[in-house]
Amino acid sequence: MSGFLRADWIRFRHRRDVLVIALALPVLAVVGYASGLTSSGNQFSFDPDFSPPPEILAAMAAERQRFAFPQSVLTLLGSTGIGLLALVYLAVATVGDEFGWSTIRLSLLASSDRRRFLASRFVALGVVTAWIVGSLFVLGVVLPFAAKALGADLPTAPAIDALGTVGYVASILLVAASALSFGILVALLTRSGPAALVVAVIYTLVEAAFGSLPIWQRDDLLAWLPTLLFTRASAALLDQATRAAAAVRPFEELIGSPPPEQPLSHVLSIQAGMLVVLAWGALFLTAAFLRMRRMDIPE
Amino acid sequence: MTSDADTVIQTTGLTKRFGGVDAVNGIDFQVRRGDVYGFLGPNGSGKTTTIRLLLGLISPTRGGCSIFGEPVLPGAAALRCVGALVERPAFYPYLSAVDNLLLYAAARGIDRDRATRLVGPALERVGLTEAARRKLAGYSTGMRQRLGIGTALLDGPELIVLDEPTNGLDPGGVVEVRQLIASLAREGATIFLSSHVLTEVEQLCDRVAILVRGRIVSEGSTRDMLGEGERLFLRFETGDEAGRAATLLNQRDIAFERLDDAPALLVSAPASEGARVNRLLGEAGLYPGELSVRRPSLESVFLELTGDRAVEPTASAPDAPAAPATVT
């Protein structure tokens, strides 16, 4: 296994897309943080004498708390959405290209242990995931202090829920692992990076359409079914987990508006959501290993 | 077919069906330690499919194969003792030759220090030292082929499987690769060489199998395969002498063929019968101006077996590969 991991290290450290994603995501997060912090202090108005009502000023101050430590950690981790898409791309590209370039043959001629080959690829992508999540976490800690040092006016933020934050990070990693498994499986089924990307997009659209069918609203039991779909369960889990970790009240609540209607009236608990996503991830990964074990390599 | 410690490759009823077509159809052969085994066949005869089966890249539909006595399955330990070049070599285009080899070595479980020590000589052996740091995307077909051979030989595997190793090489490269294979054979490596370059197989291989439409139509030592078609060529001064010789051979039930364009006969007898035939003619007062052995080239044997066209044996020195010629 260590040999395969060393081989993946050589593959990954020279791949431009891996480098770009691993470096661009933290950079984008920094840009997003700076732009969010700047805009949260500005109240645009055509009337220079306009003064917002006190509840709006309070809400703006509360919103600014999201950029102060320790709330900033959750704010930065909240930008993993695009990171998850990038991870699916990486899984699809790094496995699909093995078939596109026929290099799967080179790897399996070096060692025919297909299980280890796939396990090592999964672990290598997991390391990239850990790098992305870890760098966002570190930025969430460092950026508020850097902003203060540069003269930004940051309020004191309420503490975050420690257990909730652990749950949130675990949820991100779980969703990321399942997304990686999904990407690897699709790449193995299509034997092509570009085709796998198209299939992944189609799957997501079909799943969204399937989950929105009116049939699910007819019955209370049926209404739970769409929440079990992979992308819905993943999105709902991340949403629930971030709410549990943050101690800041939602912006809408602060300005006195009624909370937005939930897109689904049925929402799984965090624990149930984790189990559903874990089950999907295990299913994708098992299918990927079975496919890899049995497939012919005519490339 | 029995298997023992000297059996390196053994197949039993090996079959691979793609769609409704048997690409490989129930083939049995055995490669023994130290053999340089030639695997011949026209395009589409199933050579590369057989190699993929031997290397565990594809699974057989029926039958099976073993390497060093171990059944070939994904993850089989015996496959670690095999270095292979299959069809067009595939490499990571964004990596240099050095990195591709280091990656291969790492996946093979070779530690970093040993891998670093092996890569330089491997590239030198296939003449790629100067291009070692260039990315593969800029390599020509011939350079990729050389690197493929270098990869197959990287850690001195016990069994070397080469599928069309001289494809895409310039004439100088072809000679170099043949010399390399010959030197590996002298060092005692077991080599499985698939090729449609018949002279290559004839020069390098001591055993040969000929594959046609997924089936082995002939298998044995190269010497025996070529020896079966040996003939004695007798040239006389006049047509009359040739006629008398023909009558004599007929009386003795010795098969021969009379050539139309010369006072000559082709006697169906191996070289070892030359003295007896010469004595027989001498006793009848017939002294041929030329008596030589004509052996078939592997090409003529191959073409005869594959049924492409009939080719007669041609004159050649005993140790030289013969060029085919049609005699009517």
PDB file of C-alpha atoms in Angstrom, chain A residues 3-4 6-7 10-16 98 101-114 116 121 293-299, chain B residues 16 52 55-59 73-76 79-80 84 86 88-95 99-100 102-104 106-108 110-112 151:
ATOM      1  CA  GLY A   3       4.295   1.843  -2.610  1.00  0.00           C
ATOM      2  CA  PHE A   4       1.012   2.742  -4.272  1.00  0.00           C
ATOM      3  CA  ARG A   6       4.241   6.871  -3.073  1.00  0.00           C
ATOM      4  CA  ALA A   7       3.243   6.388  -6.707  1.00  0.00           C
ATOM      5  CA  ILE A  10       4.389  11.318  -7.749  1.00  0.00           C
ATOM      6  CA  ARG A  11       1.212  11.417  -9.864  1.00  0.00           C
ATOM      7  CA  PHE A  12      -0.534  14.083  -7.819  1.00  0.00           C
ATOM      8  CA  ARG A  13       2.308  16.486  -7.149  1.00  0.00           C
ATOM      9  CA  HIS A  14       2.887  16.908 -10.872  1.00  0.00           C
ATOM     10  CA  ARG A  15      -0.779  17.130 -11.904  1.00  0.00           C
ATOM     11  CA  ARG A  16      -1.692  20.701 -12.639  1.00  0.00           C
ATOM     12  CA  GLU A  98      -5.947   6.351 -16.069  1.00  0.00           C
ATOM     13  CA  TRP A 101      -4.169   7.565 -21.163  1.00  0.00           C
ATOM     14  CA  SER A 102      -4.185   3.755 -20.730  1.00  0.00           C
ATOM     15  CA  THR A 103      -1.890   4.253 -17.741  1.00  0.00           C
ATOM     16  CA  ILE A 104      -4.125   1.935 -15.722  1.00  0.00           C
ATOM     17  CA  ARG A 105      -2.179  -0.764 -17.563  1.00  0.00           C
ATOM     18  CA  LEU A 106       1.175   0.636 -16.387  1.00  0.00           C
ATOM     19  CA  SER A 107      -0.072   0.691 -12.796  1.00  0.00           C
ATOM     20  CA  LEU A 108      -1.494  -2.827 -12.918  1.00  0.00           C
ATOM     21  CA  LEU A 109       1.601  -4.182 -14.655  1.00  0.00           C
ATOM     22  CA  ALA A 110       3.663  -2.747 -11.820  1.00  0.00           C
ATOM     23  CA  SER A 111       1.405  -4.436  -9.304  1.00  0.00           C
ATOM     24  CA  SER A 112      -1.715  -6.342 -10.131  1.00  0.00           C
ATOM     25  CA  ASP A 113      -3.333  -5.740  -6.747  1.00  0.00           C
ATOM     26  CA  ARG A 114      -6.346  -3.775  -7.927  1.00  0.00           C
ATOM     27  CA  ARG A 116      -4.754  -1.668  -3.165  1.00  0.00           C
ATOM     28  CA  ARG A 121      -6.217   6.406  -4.828  1.00  0.00           C
ATOM     29  CA  ARG A 293     -11.938  -6.283  -9.239  1.00  0.00           C
ATOM     30  CA  ARG A 294     -13.971  -7.712 -12.083  1.00  0.00           C
ATOM     31  CA  MET A 295     -13.370  -5.339 -14.955  1.00  0.00           C
ATOM     32  CA  ASP A 296     -11.253  -6.249 -17.948  1.00  0.00           C
ATOM     33  CA  ILE A 297      -8.491  -3.799 -18.799  1.00  0.00           C
ATOM     34  CA  PRO A 298      -8.290  -3.751 -22.583  1.00  0.00           C
ATOM     35  CA  GLU A 299      -6.782  -0.231 -22.528  1.00  0.00           C
TER      36      GLU A 299
ATOM     37  CA  LYS B  16     -11.449 -15.350 -24.135  1.00  0.00           C
ATOM     38  CA  ARG B  52      -3.351  -9.586 -21.382  1.00  0.00           C
ATOM     39  CA  LEU B  55      -0.765 -10.663 -17.114  1.00  0.00           C
ATOM     40  CA  GLY B  56      -4.139 -10.702 -15.380  1.00  0.00           C
ATOM     41  CA  LEU B  57      -5.363  -7.582 -17.173  1.00  0.00           C
ATOM     42  CA  ILE B  58      -8.377  -9.461 -18.486  1.00  0.00           C
ATOM     43  CA  SER B  59     -10.078 -12.584 -17.180  1.00  0.00           C
ATOM     44  CA  LEU B  73      -5.529 -13.655 -10.753  1.00  0.00           C
ATOM     45  CA  PRO B  74      -5.490  -9.955  -9.904  1.00  0.00           C
ATOM     46  CA  GLY B  75      -2.989  -9.532  -7.097  1.00  0.00           C
ATOM     47  CA  ALA B  76      -1.159 -12.825  -7.750  1.00  0.00           C
ATOM     48  CA  LEU B  79       3.017 -11.356 -11.386  1.00  0.00           C
ATOM     49  CA  ARG B  80       5.551  -9.325  -9.404  1.00  0.00           C
ATOM     50  CA  ALA B  84       5.981  -6.568 -19.522  1.00  0.00           C
ATOM     51  CA  VAL B  86       2.044  -4.653 -23.905  1.00  0.00           C
ATOM     52  CA  ARG B  88       1.707   0.629 -27.289  1.00  0.00           C
ATOM     53  CA  PRO B  89       3.388   1.548 -24.016  1.00  0.00           C
ATOM     54  CA  ALA B  90       1.296   3.936 -21.915  1.00  0.00           C
ATOM     55  CA  PHE B  91       2.833   6.608 -19.694  1.00  0.00           C
ATOM     56  CA  TYR B  92       1.753   9.733 -17.850  1.00  0.00           C
ATOM     57  CA  PRO B  93       2.230  12.472 -20.430  1.00  0.00           C
ATOM     58  CA  TYR B  94       2.845  15.192 -17.841  1.00  0.00           C
ATOM     59  CA  LEU B  95       5.683  13.282 -16.164  1.00  0.00           C
ATOM     60  CA  ASP B  99       9.294  10.192 -12.894  1.00  0.00           C
ATOM     61  CA  ASN B 100       7.356   7.603 -14.896  1.00  0.00           C
ATOM     62  CA  LEU B 102      10.049   6.093 -10.339  1.00  0.00           C
ATOM     63  CA  LEU B 103       6.264   5.880 -10.234  1.00  0.00           C
ATOM     64  CA  TYR B 104       6.337   2.392 -11.764  1.00  0.00           C
ATOM     65  CA  ALA B 106       7.018   2.706  -6.354  1.00  0.00           C
ATOM     66  CA  ALA B 107       3.861   0.884  -7.434  1.00  0.00           C
ATOM     67  CA  ARG B 108       5.962  -2.248  -7.790  1.00  0.00           C
ATOM     68  CA  ILE B 110      10.632  -1.057  -4.865  1.00  0.00           C
ATOM     69  CA  ASP B 111      12.001   1.236  -2.178  1.00  0.00           C
ATOM     70  CA  ARG B 112      13.011   4.773  -3.075  1.00  0.00           C
ATOM     71  CA  THR B 151      10.198  -0.189 -17.823  1.00  0.00           C
TER      72      THR B 151
END
